[in-house]
CSV table of C-alpha atoms in Angstrom, one decimal:
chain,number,residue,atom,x,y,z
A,1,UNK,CA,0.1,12.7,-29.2
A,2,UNK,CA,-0.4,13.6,-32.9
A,3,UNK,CA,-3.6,12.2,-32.9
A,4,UNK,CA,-4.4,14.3,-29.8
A,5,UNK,CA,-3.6,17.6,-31.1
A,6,UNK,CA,-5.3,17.2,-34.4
A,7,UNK,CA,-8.3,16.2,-32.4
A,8,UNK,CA,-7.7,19.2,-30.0
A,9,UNK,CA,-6.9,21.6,-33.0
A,10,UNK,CA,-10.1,20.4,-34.9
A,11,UNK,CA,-12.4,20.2,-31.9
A,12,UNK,CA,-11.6,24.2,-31.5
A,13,UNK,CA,-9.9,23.2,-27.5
A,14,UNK,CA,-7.7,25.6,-26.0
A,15,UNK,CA,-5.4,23.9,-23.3
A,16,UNK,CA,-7.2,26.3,-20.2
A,17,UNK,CA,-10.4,26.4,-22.0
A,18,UNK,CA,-13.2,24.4,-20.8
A,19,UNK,CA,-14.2,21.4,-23.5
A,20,UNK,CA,-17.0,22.5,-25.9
A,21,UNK,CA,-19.3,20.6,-28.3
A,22,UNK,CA,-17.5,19.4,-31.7
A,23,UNK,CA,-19.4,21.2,-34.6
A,24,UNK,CA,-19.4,17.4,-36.3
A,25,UNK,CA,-22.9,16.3,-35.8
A,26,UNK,CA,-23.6,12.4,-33.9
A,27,UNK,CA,-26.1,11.5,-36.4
A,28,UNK,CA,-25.1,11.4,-39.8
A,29,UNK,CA,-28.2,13.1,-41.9
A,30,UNK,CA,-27.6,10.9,-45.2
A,31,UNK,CA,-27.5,7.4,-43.7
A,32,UNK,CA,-28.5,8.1,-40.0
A,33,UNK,CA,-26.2,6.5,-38.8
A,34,UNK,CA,-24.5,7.0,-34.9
A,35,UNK,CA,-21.1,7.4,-34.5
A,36,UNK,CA,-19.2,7.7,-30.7
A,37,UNK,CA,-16.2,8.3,-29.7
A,38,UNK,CA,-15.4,6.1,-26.7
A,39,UNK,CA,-11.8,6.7,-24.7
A,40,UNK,CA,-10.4,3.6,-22.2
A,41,UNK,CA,-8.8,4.6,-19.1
A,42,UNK,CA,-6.4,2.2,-20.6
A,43,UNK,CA,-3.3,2.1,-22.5
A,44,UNK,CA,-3.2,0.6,-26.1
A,45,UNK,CA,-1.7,-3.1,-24.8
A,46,UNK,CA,-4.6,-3.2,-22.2
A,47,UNK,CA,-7.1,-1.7,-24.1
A,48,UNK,CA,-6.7,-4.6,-26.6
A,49,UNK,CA,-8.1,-6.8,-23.5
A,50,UNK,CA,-10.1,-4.8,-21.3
A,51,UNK,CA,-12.7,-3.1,-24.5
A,52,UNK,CA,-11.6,-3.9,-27.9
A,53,UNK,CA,-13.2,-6.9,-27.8
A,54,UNK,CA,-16.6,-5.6,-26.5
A,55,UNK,CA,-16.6,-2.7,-28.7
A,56,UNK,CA,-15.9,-4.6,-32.2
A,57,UNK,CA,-18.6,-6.9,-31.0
A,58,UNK,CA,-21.1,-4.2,-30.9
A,59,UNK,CA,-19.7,-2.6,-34.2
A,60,UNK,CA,-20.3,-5.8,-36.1
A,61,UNK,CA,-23.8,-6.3,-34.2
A,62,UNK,CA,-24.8,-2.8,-35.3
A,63,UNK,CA,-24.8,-3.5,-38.8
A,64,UNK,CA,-23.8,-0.3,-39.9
A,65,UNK,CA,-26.5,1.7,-37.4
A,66,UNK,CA,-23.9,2.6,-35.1
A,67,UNK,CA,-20.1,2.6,-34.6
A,68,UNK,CA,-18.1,3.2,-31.9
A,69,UNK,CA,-14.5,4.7,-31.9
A,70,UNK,CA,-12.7,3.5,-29.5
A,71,UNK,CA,-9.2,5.6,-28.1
A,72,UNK,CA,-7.1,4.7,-25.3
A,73,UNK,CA,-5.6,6.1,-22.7
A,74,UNK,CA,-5.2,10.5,-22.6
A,75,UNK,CA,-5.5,9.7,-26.6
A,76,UNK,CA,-7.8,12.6,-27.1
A,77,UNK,CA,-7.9,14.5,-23.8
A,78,UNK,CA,-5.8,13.2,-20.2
A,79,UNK,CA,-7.8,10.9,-18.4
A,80,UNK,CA,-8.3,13.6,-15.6
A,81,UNK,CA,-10.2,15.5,-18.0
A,82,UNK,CA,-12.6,12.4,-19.3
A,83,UNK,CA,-15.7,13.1,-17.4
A,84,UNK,CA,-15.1,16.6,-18.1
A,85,UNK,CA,-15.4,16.0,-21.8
A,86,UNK,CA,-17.8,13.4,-22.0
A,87,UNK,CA,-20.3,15.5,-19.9
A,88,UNK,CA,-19.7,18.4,-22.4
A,89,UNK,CA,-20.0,16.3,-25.4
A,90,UNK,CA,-16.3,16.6,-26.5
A,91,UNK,CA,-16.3,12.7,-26.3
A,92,UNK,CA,-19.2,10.5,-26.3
A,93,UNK,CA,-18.6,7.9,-23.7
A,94,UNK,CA,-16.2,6.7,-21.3
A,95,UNK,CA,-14.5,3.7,-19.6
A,96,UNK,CA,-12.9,4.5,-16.5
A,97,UNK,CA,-13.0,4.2,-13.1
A,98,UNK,CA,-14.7,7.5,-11.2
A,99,UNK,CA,-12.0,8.3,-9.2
A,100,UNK,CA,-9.3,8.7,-11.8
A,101,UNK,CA,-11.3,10.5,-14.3
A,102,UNK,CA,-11.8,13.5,-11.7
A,103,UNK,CA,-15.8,12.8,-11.7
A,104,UNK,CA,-17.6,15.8,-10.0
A,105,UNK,CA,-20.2,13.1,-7.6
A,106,UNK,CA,-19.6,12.4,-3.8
A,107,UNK,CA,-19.0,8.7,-4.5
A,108,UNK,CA,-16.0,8.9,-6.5
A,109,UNK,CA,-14.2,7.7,-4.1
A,110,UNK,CA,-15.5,4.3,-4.3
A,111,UNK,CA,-14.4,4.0,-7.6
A,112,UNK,CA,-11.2,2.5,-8.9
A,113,UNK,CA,-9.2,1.1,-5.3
A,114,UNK,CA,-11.4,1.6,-2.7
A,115,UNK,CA,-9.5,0.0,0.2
A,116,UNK,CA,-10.6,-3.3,1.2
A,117,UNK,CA,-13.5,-2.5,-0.4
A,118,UNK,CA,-13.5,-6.2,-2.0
A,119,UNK,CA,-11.4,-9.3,-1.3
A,120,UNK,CA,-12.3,-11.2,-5.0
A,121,UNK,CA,-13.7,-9.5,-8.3
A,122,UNK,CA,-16.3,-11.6,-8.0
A,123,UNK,CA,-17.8,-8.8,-4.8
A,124,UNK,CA,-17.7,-6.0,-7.4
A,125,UNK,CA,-20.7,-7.4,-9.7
A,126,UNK,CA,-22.6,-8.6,-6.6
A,127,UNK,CA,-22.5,-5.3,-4.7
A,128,UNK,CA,-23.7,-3.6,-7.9
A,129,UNK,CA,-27.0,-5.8,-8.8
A,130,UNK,CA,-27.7,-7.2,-4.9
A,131,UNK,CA,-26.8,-4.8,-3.1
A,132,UNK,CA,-28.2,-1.6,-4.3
A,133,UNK,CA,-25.0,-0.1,-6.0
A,134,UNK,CA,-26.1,0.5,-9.5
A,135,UNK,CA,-29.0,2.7,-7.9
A,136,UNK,CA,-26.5,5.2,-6.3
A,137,UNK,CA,-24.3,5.3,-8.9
A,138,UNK,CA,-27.1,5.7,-11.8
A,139,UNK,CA,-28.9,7.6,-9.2
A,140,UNK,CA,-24.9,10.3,-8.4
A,141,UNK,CA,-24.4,10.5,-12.5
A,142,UNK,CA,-27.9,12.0,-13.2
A,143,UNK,CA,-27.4,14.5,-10.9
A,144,UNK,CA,-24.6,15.8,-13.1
A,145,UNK,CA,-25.5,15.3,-17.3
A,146,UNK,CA,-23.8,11.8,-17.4
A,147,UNK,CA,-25.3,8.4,-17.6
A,148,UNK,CA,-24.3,6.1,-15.8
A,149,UNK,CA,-24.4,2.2,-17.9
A,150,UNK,CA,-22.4,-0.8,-16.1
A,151,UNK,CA,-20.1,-1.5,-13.6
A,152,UNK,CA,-18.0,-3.9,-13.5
A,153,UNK,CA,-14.0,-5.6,-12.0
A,154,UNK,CA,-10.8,-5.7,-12.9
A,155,UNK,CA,-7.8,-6.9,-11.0
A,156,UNK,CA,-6.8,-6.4,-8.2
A,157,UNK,CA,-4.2,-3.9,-6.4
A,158,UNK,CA,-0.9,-5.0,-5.5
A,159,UNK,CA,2.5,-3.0,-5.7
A,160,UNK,CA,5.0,-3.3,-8.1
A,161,UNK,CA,8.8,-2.6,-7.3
A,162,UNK,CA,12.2,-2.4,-7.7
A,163,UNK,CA,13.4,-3.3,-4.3
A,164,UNK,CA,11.5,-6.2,-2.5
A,165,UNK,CA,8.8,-5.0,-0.1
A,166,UNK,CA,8.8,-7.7,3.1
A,167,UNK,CA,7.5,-5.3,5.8
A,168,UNK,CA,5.3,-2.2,6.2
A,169,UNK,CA,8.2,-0.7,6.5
A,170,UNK,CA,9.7,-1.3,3.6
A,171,UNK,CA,7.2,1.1,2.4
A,172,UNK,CA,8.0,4.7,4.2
A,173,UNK,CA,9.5,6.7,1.5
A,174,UNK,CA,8.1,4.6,-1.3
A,175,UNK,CA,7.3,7.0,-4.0
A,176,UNK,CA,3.9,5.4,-6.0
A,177,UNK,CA,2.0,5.7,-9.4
A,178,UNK,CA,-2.0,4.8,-8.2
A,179,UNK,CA,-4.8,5.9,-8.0
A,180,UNK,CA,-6.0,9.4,-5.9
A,181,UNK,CA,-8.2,7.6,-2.9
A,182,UNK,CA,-6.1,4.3,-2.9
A,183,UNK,CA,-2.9,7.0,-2.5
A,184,UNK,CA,-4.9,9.1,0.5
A,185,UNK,CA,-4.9,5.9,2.6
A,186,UNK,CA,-1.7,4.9,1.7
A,187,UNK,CA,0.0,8.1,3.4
A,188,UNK,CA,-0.2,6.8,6.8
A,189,UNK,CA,2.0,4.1,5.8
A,190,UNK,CA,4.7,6.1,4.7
A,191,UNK,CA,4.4,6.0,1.0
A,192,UNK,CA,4.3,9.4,-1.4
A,193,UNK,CA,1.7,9.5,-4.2
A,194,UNK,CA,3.2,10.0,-7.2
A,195,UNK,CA,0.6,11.2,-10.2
A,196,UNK,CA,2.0,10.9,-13.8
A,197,UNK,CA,0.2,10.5,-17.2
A,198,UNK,CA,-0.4,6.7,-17.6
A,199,UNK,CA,1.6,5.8,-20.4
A,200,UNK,CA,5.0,7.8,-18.9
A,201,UNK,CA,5.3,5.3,-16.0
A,202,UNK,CA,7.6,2.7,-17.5
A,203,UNK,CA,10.0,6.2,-18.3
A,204,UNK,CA,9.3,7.1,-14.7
A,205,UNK,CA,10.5,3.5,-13.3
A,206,UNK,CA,13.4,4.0,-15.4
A,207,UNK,CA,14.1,7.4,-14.2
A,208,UNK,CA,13.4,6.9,-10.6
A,209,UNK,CA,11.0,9.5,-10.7
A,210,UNK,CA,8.9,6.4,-8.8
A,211,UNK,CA,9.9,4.0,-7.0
A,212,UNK,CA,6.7,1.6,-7.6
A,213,UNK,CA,3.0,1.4,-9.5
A,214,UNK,CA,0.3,0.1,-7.2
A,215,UNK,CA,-2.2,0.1,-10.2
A,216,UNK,CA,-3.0,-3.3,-11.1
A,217,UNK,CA,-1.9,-6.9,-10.5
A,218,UNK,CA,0.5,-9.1,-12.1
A,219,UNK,CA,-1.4,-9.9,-15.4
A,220,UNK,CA,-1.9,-6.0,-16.5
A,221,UNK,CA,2.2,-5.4,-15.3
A,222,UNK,CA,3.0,-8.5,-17.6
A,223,UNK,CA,0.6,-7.5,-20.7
A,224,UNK,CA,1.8,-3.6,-20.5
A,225,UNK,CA,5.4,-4.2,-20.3
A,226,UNK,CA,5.6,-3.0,-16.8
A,227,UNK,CA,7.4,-6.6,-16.1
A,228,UNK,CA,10.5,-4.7,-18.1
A,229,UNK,CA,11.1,-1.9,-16.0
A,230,UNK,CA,10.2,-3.7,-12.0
A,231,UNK,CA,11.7,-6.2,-10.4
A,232,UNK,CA,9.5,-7.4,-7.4
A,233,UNK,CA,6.0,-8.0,-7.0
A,234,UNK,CA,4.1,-7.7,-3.9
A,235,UNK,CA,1.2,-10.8,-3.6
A,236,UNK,CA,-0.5,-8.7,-0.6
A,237,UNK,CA,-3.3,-6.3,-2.2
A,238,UNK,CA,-5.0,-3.1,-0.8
A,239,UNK,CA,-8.4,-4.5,-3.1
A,240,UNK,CA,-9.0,-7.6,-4.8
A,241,UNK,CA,-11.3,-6.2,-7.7
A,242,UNK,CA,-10.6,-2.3,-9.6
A,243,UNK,CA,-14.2,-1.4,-9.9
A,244,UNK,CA,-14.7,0.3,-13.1
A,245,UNK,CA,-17.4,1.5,-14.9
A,246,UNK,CA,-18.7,2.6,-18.6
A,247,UNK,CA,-20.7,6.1,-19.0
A,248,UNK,CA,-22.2,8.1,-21.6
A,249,UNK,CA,-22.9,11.7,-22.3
A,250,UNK,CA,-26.7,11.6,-21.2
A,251,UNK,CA,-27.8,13.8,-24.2
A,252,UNK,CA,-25.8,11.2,-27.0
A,253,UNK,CA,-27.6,8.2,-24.9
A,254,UNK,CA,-31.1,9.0,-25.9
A,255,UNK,CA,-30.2,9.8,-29.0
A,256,UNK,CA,-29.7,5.9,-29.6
A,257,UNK,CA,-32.4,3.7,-30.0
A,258,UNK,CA,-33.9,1.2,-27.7
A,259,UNK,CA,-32.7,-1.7,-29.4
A,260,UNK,CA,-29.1,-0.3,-30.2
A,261,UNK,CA,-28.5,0.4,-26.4
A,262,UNK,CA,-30.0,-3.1,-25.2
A,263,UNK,CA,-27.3,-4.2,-27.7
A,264,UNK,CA,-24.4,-2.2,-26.3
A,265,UNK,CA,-25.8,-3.1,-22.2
A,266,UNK,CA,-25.1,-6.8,-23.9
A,267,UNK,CA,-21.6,-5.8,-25.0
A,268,UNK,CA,-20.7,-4.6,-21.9
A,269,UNK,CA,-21.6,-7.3,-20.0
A,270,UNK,CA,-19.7,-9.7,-22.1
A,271,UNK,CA,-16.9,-7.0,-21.3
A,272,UNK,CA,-17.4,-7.5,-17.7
A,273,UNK,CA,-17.3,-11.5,-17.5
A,274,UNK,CA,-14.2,-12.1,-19.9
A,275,UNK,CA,-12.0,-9.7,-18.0
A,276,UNK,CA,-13.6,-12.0,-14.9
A,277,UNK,CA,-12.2,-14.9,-16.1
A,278,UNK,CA,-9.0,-13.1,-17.9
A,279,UNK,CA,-7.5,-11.8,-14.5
A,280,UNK,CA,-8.2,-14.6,-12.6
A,281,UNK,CA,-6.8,-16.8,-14.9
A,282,UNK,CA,-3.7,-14.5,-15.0
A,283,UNK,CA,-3.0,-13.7,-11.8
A,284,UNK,CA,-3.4,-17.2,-10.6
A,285,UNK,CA,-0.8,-18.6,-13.5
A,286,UNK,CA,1.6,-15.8,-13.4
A,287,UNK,CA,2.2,-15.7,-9.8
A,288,UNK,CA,2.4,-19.7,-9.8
A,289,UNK,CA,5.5,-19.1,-11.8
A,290,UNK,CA,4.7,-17.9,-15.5
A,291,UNK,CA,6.2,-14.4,-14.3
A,292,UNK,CA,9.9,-13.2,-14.2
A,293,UNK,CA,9.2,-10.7,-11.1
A,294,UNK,CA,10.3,-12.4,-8.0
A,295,UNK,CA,7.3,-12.7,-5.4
A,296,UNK,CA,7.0,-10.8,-2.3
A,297,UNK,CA,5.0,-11.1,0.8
A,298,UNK,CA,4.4,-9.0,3.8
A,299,UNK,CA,3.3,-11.3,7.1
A,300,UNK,CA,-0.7,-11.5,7.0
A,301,UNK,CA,-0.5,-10.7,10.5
A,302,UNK,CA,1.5,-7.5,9.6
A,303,UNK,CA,-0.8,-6.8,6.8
A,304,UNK,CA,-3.9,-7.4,8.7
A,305,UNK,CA,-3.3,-4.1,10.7
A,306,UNK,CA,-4.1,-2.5,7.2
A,307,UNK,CA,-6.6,-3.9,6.2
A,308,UNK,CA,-7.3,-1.9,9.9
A,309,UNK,CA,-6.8,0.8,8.8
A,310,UNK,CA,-9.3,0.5,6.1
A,311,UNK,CA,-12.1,0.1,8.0
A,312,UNK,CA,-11.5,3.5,10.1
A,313,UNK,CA,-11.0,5.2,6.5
A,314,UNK,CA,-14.0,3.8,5.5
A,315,UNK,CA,-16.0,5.9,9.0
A,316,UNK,CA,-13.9,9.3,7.7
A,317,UNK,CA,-15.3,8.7,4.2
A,318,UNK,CA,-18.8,8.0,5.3
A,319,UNK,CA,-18.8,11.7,6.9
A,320,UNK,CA,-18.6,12.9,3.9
A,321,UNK,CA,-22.4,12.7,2.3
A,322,UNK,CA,-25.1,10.7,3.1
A,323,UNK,CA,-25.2,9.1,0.0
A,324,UNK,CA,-21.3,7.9,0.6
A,325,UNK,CA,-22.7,7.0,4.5
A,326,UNK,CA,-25.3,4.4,2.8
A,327,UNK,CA,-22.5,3.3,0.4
A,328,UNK,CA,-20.5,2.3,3.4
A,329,UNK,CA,-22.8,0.6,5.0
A,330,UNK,CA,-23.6,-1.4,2.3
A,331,UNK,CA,-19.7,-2.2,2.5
A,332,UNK,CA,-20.2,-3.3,5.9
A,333,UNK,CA,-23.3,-5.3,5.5
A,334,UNK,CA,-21.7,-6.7,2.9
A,335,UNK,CA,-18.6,-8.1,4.9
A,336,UNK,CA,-20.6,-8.9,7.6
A,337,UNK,CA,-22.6,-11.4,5.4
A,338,UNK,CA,-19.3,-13.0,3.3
A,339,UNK,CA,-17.8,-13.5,6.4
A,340,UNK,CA,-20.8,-15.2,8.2
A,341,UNK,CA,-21.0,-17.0,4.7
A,342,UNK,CA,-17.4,-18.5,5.9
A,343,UNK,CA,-14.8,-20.6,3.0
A,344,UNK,CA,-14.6,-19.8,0.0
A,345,UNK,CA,-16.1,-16.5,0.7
A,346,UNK,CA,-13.5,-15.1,3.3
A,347,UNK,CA,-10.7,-17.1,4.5
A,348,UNK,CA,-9.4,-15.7,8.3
C-alpha cells in the first residue's frame, strides 16, 4: 500500500480522476535505455511463479537495453483499473486476464473462467494459434490503444471451502471470491459473487465475509497460503485452463525495437509452457495426497447438468457481438473435434 500511494502521489492520480501520463519519460535520453512498468494480476507468492521468472529472463537478455519492473497484484493501481492504466500510459504493460482487469472489448468475457470453455490447459494454447483466437483478440485490443502480445493457461477453476461441497446444493447461499463472468453463471446455482481486492481474501475467509474462492486450483491455494484459511477442496471444475494474457500500451510497444520485442514474445512463451507443466504437475501431486484440504466431489452425473448449463450461456453470450458469436463457434467447433478425437482428449 505504501508503494502504491507514493506511486499514486508521484504519478499526479487523484482517486476519481481518470489515469494520466507519468511526466517520467520511457526512454532514458543519456543511455537510451527502455524502462516498463509491468503489474501481474497476481499476488506476490504467485507472482514469483507465474512472471518473475519470464521477466528476469528478459532483463538479463536485454543487456541493459531494456528493463522491466515488475509489480504484483493492485501494487500500483487495483487490478479493475489495469487496462485502464496501461491504455493511458500510467503503467506500461499488463498480465491479466481480460475479464478481471475491466477491459473495455466485447470478448472480455472469454477471458479468465469462461465456463467449460476448456477441459485441459493444454485447449487454451491450441484455440489461440489453430483456431483463429489470437486474430480476434489482437484484432478487439487495436480497436481500443492496447496491444495485444500472448495468451496463454493457467489452472484450472475449482472451489475452495470451509464446509464440504458434495452436491449442487451444497452450493445455494455460498458466498464466492471469482471472477465477474465465471460468477454470472454461477448465479443460477445458488451461489453469491462476492468481489474483494485479491490479496484481502485470506481476511475475508477468516471473517466469513466469504464463504469460498473459486479462483484457481489446488496448486495456487497451496502456494498463496489459501490452504491456511479453507478446509475442503472441490476436484469438480467450472474450466480446466484460466486463460490469461500479456498486453502493452500500444504507443510504449513501438517504441521498442524489433529485436527487443522478438526477445520479450520469447519470454513470454517460456512463461506460458513452465506454468504448463507447473500446474499440471501440482494439481496432479497435491490432490494425490501432498495437500492438507480434504477432497471433495460432486457426482459427474450431477455435475454434468452444469457443464449444461454452460453450453446455453455460451448461445446468450454469443448474442452479444458478432465478434463474440464467431468466438463461440470456434468453442463449439472446437468441442466438436476433441470429442470426435475421443481418449485422451475428452473422456465421457
Amino acid at each position: 500500500m505504501t508503494n502504491r500511494r507514493s506511486f499514486l502521489k508521484n504519478a499526479g492520480l487523484a482517486a476519481a480522476a481518470a489515469p494520466v501520463v507519468l511526466a517520467a519519460p520511457h526512454v532514458k535520453a543519456q543511455d537510451k535505455k527502455i524502462t516498463w512498468r509491468l503489474q501481474t494480476y497476481a499476488g506476490a507468492a504467485l507472482a514469483e511463479e507465474v512472471v518473475r521468472p519470464c521477466v528476469d529472463a528478459f532483463n538479463k537478455a536485454a543487456n541493459g537495453q531494456m528493463v522491466i519492473e515488475l509489480y504484483t497484484a493492485d501494487q500500483l493501481v487495483p487490478t479493475g483499473e489495469l487496462f485502464r492504466a496501461m491504455q493511458a500510459g500510467t503503467i506500461d504493460a499488463v498480465q491479466s486476464d481480460d475479464d478481471s482487469m475491466n477491459s473495455p472489448v466485447d470478448i472480455k468475457v472469454f477471458g479468465g473462467y469462461f465456463p467449460f470453455a476448456s477441459r485441459y490447459s493444454l485447449d487454451v494454447p491450441t484455440l489461440f494459434h489453430k483456431y483463429g483466437l489470437a486474430e480476434i483478440w489482437d484484432e478487439a485490443y487495436g480497436e481500443v490503444g492496447v496491444k495485444w502480445l500472448s495468451a496463454g493457461a493457467w489452472d484450472p477453476c475449482n472451489f475452495s471451502t470451509n464446509k464440504p461441497i458434495k452436491s449442487l446444493a451444497d452450493l445455494q447461499g455460498l458466498r464466492v471470491f471469482t471472477f465477474p463472468t465465471a460468477g454470472k453463471f454461477l448465479e443460477q446455482f445458488g451461489v453469491i459473487p462476492v468481489t474483494i481486492p485479491y490479496e484481502d481474501t485470506p481476511v475475508a475467509m477468516q471473517t466469513g465475509e466469504i464463504d469460498a474462492v473459486a479462483w484457481s486450483g489446488i496448486t495456487e491455494v497451496t502456494t498463496v497460503g489459501w490452504d491456511s484459511v479453507v478446509k475442503y477442496f472441490l476436484t469438480n471444475n467450472i474450466s480446466g485452463g484460466w486463460c490469461g494474457s500479456f498486453f502493452a500500451n500500444a504507443d510504449r510497444w513501438k517504441e521498442v525495437p524489433e529485436h527487443l520485442q522478438q526477445l520479450w514474445r520469447v519470454c513470454m512463451d517460456s512463461s506460458h509452457y513452465r506454468r504448463l507443466h507447473w500446474y499440471w504437475g501440482g494439481e496432479a501431486a497435491l490432490r494425490a495426497g501432498g495437500s492438507k484440504l480434504e477432497l471433495t466431489s460432486i457426482p459427474d452425473a450431477e455435475w454434468k447438468t452444469v457443464e449444461e448449463k454452460a453450453f446455453a450461456f455460451w448461445d446468450e453470450i454469443a448474442k452479444q457481438s458478432e465478434r463474440n458469436a464467431k468466438v463461440v463457434k470456434i468453442l463449439k467447433d472446437y468441442q466438436a473435434v476433441m470429442q470426435k478425437a475421443g481418449q485422451p482428449y475428452r473422456y465421457g
